[in-house]
PDB file of C-alpha atoms in Angstrom:
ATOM      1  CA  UNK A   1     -17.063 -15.269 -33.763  1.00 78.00           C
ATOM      2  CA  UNK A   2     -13.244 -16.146 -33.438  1.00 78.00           C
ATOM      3  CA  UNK A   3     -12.498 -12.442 -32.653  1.00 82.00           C
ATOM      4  CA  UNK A   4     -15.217 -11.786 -30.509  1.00 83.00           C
ATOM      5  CA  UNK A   5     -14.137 -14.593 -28.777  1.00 81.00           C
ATOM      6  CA  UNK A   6     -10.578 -13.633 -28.323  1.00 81.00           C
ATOM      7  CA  UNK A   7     -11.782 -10.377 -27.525  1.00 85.00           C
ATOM      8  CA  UNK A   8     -14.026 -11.268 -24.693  1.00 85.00           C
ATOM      9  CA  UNK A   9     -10.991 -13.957 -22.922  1.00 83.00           C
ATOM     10  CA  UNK A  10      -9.037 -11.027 -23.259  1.00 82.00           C
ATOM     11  CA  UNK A  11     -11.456  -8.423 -21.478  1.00 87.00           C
ATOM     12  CA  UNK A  12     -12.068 -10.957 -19.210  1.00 87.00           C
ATOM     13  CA  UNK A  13      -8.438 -11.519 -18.358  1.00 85.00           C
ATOM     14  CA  UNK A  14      -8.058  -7.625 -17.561  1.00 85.00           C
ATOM     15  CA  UNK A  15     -11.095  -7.228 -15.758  1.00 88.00           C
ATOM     16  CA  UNK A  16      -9.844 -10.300 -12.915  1.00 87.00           C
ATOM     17  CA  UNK A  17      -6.804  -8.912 -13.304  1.00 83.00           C
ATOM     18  CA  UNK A  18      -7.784  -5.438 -12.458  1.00 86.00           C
ATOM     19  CA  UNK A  19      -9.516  -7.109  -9.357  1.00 89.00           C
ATOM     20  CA  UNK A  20      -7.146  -8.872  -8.182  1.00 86.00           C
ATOM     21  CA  UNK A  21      -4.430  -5.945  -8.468  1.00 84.00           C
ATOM     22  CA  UNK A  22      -6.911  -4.266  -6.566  1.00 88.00           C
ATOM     23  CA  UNK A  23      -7.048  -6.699  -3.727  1.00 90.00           C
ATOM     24  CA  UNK A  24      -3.675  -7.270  -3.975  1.00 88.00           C
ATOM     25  CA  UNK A  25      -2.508  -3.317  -3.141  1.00 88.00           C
ATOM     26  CA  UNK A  26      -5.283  -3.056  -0.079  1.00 90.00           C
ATOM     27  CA  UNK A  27      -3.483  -6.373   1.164  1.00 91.00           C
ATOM     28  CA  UNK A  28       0.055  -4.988   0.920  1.00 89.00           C
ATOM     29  CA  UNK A  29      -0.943  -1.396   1.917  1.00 87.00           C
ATOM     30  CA  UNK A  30      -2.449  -2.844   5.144  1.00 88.00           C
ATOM     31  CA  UNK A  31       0.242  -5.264   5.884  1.00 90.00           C
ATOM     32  CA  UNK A  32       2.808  -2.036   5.471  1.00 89.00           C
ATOM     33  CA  UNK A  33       0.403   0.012   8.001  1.00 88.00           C
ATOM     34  CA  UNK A  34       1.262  -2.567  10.368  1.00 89.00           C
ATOM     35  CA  UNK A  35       4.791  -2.646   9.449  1.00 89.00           C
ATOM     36  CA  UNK A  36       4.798   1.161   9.957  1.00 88.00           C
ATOM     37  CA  UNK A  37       2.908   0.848  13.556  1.00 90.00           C
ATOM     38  CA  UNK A  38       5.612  -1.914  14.849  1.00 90.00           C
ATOM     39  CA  UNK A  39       8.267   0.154  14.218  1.00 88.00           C
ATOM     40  CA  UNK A  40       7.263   3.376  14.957  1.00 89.00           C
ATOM     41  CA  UNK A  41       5.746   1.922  18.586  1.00 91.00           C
ATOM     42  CA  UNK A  42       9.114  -0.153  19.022  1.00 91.00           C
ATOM     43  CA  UNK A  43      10.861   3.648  18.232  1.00 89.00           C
ATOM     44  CA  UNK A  44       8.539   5.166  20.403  1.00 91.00           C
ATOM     45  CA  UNK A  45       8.847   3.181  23.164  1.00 92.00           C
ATOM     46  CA  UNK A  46      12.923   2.852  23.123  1.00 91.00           C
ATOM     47  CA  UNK A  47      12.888   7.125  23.138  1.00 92.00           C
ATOM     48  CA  UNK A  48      10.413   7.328  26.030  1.00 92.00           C
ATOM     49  CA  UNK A  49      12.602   5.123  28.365  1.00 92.00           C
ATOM     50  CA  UNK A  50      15.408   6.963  27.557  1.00 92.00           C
ATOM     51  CA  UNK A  51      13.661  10.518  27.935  1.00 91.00           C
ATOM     52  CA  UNK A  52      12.795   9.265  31.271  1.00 91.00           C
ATOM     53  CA  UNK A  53      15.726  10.727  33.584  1.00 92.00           C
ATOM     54  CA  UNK A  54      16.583  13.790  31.005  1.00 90.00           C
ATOM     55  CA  UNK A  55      12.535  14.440  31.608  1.00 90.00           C
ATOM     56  CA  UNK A  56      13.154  14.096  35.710  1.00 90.00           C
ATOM     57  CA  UNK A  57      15.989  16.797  35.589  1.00 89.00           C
ATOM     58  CA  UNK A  58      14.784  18.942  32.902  1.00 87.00           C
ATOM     59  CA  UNK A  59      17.786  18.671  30.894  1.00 90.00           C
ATOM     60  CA  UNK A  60      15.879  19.716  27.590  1.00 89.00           C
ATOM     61  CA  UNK A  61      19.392  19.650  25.446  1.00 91.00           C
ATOM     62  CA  UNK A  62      19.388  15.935  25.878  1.00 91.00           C
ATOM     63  CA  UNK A  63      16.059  15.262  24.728  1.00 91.00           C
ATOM     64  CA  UNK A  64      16.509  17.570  21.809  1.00 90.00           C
ATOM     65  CA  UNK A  65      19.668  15.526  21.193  1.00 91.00           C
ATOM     66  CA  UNK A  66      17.466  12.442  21.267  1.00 90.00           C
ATOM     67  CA  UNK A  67      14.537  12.938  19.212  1.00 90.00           C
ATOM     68  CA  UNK A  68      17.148  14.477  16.401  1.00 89.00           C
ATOM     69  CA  UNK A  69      19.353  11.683  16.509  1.00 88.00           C
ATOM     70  CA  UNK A  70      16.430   8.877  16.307  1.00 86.00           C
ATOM     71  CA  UNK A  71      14.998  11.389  13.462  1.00 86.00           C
ATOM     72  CA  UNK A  72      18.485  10.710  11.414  1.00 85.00           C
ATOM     73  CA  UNK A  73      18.494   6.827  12.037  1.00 83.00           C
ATOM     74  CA  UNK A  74      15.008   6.548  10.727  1.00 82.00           C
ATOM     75  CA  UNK A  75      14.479   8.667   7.063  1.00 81.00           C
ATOM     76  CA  UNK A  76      10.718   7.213   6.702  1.00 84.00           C
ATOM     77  CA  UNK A  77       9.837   9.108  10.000  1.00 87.00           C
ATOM     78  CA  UNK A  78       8.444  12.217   9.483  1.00 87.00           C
ATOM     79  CA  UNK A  79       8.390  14.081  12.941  1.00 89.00           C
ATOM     80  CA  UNK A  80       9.762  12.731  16.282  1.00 90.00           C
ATOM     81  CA  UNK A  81       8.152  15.010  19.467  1.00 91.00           C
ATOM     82  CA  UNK A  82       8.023  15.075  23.577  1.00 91.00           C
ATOM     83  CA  UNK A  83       5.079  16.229  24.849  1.00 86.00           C
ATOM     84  CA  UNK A  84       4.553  16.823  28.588  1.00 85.00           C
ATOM     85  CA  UNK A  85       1.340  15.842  30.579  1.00 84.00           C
ATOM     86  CA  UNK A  86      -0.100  19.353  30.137  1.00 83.00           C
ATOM     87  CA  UNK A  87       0.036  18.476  26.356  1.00 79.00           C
ATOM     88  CA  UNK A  88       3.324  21.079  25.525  1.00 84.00           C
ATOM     89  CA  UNK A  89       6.150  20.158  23.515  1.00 86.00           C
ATOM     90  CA  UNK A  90       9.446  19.945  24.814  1.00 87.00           C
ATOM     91  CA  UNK A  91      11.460  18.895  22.029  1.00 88.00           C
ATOM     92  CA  UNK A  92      10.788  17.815  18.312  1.00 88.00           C
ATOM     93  CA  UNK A  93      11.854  17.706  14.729  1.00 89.00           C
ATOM     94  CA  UNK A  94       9.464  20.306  13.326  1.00 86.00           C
ATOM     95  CA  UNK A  95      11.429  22.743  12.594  1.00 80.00           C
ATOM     96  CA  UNK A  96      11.003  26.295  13.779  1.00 79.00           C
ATOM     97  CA  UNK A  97       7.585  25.860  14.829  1.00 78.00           C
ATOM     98  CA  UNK A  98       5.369  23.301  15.465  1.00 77.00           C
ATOM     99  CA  UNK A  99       2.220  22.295  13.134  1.00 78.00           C
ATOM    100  CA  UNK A 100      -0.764  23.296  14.878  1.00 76.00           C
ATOM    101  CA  UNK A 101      -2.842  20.675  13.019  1.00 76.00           C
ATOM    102  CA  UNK A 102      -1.218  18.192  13.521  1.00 78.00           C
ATOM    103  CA  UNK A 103      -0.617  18.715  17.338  1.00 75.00           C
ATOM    104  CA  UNK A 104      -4.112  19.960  17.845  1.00 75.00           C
ATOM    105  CA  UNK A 105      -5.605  16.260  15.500  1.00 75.00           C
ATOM    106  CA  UNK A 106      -2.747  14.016  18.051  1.00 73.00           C
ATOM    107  CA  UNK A 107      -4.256  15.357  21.112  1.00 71.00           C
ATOM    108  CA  UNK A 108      -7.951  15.603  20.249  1.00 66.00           C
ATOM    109  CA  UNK A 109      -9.988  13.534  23.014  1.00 53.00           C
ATOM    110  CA  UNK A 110      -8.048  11.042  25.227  1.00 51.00           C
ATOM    111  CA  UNK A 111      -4.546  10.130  24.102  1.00 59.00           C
ATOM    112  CA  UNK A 112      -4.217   6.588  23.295  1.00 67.00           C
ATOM    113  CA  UNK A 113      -1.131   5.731  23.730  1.00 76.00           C
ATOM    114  CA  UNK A 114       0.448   2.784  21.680  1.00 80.00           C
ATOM    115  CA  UNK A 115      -1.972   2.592  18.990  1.00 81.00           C
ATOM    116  CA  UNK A 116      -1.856   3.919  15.535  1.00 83.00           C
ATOM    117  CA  UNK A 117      -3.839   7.644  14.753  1.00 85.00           C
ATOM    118  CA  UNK A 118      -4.636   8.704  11.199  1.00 84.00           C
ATOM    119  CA  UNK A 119      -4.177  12.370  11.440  1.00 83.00           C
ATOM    120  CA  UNK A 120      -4.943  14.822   8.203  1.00 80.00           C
ATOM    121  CA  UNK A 121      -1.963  17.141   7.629  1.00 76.00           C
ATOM    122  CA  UNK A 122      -1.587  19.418   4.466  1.00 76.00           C
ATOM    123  CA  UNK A 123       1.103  17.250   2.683  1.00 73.00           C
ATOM    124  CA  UNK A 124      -1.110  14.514   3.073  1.00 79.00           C
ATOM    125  CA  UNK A 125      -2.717  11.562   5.443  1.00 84.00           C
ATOM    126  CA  UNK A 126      -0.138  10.927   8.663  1.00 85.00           C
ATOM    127  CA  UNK A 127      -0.004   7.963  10.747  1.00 89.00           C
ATOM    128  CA  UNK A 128       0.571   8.922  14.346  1.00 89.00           C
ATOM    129  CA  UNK A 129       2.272   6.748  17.153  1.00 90.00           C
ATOM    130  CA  UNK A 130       2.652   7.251  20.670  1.00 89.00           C
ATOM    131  CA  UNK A 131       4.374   5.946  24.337  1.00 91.00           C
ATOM    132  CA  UNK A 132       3.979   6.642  27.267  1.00 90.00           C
ATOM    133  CA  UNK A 133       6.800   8.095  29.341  1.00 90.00           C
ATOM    134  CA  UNK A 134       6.328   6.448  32.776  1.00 89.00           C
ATOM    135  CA  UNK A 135       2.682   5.296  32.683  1.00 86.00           C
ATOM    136  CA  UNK A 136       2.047   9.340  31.031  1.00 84.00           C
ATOM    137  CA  UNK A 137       3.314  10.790  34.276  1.00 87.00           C
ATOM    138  CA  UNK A 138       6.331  12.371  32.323  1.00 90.00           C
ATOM    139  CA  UNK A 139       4.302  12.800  28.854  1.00 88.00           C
ATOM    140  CA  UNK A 140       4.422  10.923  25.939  1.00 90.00           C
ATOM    141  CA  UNK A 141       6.716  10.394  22.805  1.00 91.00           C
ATOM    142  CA  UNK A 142       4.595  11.043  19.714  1.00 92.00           C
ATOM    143  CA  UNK A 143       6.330   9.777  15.790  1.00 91.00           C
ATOM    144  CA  UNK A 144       4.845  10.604  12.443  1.00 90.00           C
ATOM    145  CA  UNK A 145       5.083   8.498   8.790  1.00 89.00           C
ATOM    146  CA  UNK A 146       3.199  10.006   6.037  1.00 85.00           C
ATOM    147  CA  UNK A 147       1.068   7.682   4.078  1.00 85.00           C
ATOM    148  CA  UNK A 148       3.018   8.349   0.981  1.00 83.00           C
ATOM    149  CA  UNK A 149       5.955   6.106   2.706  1.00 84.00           C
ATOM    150  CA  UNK A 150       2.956   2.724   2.303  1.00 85.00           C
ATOM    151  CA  UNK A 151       2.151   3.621  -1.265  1.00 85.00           C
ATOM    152  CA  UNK A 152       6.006   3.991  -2.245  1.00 85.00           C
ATOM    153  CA  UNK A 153       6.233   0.631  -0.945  1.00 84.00           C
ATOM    154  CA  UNK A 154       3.302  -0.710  -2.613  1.00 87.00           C
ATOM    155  CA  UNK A 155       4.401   0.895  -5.580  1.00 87.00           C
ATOM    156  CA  UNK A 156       7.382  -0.659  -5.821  1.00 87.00           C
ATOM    157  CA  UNK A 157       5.977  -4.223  -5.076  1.00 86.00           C
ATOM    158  CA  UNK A 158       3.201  -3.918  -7.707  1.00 85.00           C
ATOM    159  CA  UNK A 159       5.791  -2.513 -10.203  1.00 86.00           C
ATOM    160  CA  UNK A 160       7.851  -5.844  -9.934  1.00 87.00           C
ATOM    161  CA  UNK A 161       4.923  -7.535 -10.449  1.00 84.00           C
ATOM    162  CA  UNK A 162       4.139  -6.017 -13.420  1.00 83.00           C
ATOM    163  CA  UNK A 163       6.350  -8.435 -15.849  1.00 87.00           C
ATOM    164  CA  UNK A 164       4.329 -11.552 -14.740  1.00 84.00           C
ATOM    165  CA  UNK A 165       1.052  -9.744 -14.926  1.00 81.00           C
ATOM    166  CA  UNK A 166       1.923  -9.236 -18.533  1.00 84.00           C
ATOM    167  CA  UNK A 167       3.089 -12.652 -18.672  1.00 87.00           C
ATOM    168  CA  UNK A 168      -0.041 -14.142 -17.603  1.00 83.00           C
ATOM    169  CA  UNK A 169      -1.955 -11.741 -20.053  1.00 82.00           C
ATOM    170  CA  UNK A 170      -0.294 -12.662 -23.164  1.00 85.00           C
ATOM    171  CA  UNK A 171      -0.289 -16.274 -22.100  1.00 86.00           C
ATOM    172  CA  UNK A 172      -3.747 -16.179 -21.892  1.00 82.00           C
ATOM    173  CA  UNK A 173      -4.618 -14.265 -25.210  1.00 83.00           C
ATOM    174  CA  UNK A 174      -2.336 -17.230 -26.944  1.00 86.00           C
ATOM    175  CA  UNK A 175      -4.897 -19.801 -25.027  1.00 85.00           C
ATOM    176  CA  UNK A 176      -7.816 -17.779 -26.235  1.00 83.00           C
ATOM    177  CA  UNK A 177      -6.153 -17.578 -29.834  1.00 84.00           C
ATOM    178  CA  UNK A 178      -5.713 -21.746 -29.707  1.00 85.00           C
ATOM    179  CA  UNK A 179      -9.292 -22.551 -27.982  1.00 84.00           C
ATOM    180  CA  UNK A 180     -10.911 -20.017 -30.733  1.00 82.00           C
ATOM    181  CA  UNK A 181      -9.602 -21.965 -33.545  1.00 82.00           C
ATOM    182  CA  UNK A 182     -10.367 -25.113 -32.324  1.00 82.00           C
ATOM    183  CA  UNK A 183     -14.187 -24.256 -32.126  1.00 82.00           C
ATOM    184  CA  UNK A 184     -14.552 -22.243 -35.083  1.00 82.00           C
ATOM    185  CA  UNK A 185     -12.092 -24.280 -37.351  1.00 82.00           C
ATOM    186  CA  UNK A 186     -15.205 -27.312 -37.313  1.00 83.00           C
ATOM    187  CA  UNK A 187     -18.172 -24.116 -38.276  1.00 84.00           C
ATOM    188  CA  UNK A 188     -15.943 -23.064 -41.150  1.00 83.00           C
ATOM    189  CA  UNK A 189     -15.674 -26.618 -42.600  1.00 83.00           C
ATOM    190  CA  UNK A 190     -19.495 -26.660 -42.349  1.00 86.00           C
ATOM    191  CA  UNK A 191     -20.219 -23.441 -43.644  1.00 86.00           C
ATOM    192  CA  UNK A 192     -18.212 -24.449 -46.816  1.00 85.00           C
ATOM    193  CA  UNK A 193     -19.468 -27.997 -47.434  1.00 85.00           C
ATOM    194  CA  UNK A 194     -22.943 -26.040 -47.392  1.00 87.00           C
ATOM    195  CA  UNK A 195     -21.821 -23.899 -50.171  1.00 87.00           C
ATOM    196  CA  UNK A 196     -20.764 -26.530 -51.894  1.00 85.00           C
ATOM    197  CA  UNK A 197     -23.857 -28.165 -52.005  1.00 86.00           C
ATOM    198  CA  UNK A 198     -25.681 -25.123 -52.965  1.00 88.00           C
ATOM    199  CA  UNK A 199     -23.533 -24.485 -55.681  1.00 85.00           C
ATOM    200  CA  UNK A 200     -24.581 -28.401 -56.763  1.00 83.00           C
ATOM    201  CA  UNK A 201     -21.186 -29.848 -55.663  1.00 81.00           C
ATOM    202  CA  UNK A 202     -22.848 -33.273 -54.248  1.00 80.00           C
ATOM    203  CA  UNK A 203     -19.767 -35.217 -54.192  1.00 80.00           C
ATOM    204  CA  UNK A 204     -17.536 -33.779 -51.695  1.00 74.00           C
ATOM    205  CA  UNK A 205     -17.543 -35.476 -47.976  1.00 78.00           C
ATOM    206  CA  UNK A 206     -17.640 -33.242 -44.728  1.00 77.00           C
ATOM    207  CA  UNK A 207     -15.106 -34.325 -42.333  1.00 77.00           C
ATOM    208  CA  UNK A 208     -15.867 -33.247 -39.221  1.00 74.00           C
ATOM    209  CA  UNK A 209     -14.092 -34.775 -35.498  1.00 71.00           C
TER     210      UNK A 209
END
């Protein structure tokens, strides 16, 4: 009974801990997400005011320069690019070429400008944010942050929480181990007196609080 007993505080212990872990990544993954979206719209919004007058005189060096530049300030941001209002790219941080997927999952439907997209990319899930250049009139500045930036984040919250987990854990087994023994300390008096009397022993007093 004792064991069973410590056993079952102890599977109980995991099992709200396991929910609560639970709970507590969706809460910090979310509250990242929006961390992500503030500063990639903030990003967004400082590059498409200054695209502005490089966009007016097509100097395409300068916004090259830009996007590149913001790129190296920023190593959680995945892709920086300057699309015009017929939806082509003017300058980015691709690379040589420019995904197709994700271009072709950024511009599906409408754009909506200044809210977070959840594109699908082959290294994984990519949150999209874009700005308006001049009301759209000049395009739109479009930066990428790959989900995997959130769950390193997570990760390293939940691993620092990880000692006091533990903590609790143990502390609560030693609770279990104390409550245990004061209920079945009482039952094994009992169960001995009664053997005592079996075996004739009449004498003996039972002394149980």
């Amino acid at each position: 009974m004792r064991k069973k007993f410590i056993i079952g505080t102890a599977l109980l212990i995991l099992l709200i801990g396991t929910a609560l872990g639970l709970l507590v990544r969706y809460e910090l993954h979310r509250r990242f997400e929006e961390e992500i979206y503030k500063r990639g719209l903030s990003t967004a919004r400082y590059i498409a005011e200054a695209a502005e007058i490089p966009l007016i005189t097509e100097n395409i060096e300068s916004l090259k320069l830009l996007v590149n530049d913001y790129r190296k300030l920023d190593k959680d941001v995945e892709y920086i690019y300057i699309g015009n209002p017929r939806r082509e790219v003017i300058a980015h941080t691709f690379g040589p070429k420019v995904p197709d997927e994700i271009f072709r999952q950024a511009h599906t439907g409408s754009d909506r400008h200044g809210q977070l997209v959840v594109l699908h990319a082959e290294g994984g899930v990519v949150y999209d944010i874009s700005a308006a250049i001049m009301g759209g009139s000049l395009g739109a500045v479009h930066i990428g942050y790959y989900d995997s930036v959130i769950d390193k984040n997570v990760h390293g919250v939940l691993v620092r929480m990880l000692p006091f987990v533990i903590f609790i854990l143990v502390l609560g087994i030693i609770a279990a181990i104390i409550f245990a023994s004061a209920i079945t300390r009482p039952i094994a008096i009992l169960t001995d007196g009664v053997r005592r009397f079996s075996r004739g022993e009449l004498e003996g007093i039972i002394s149980i609080r």
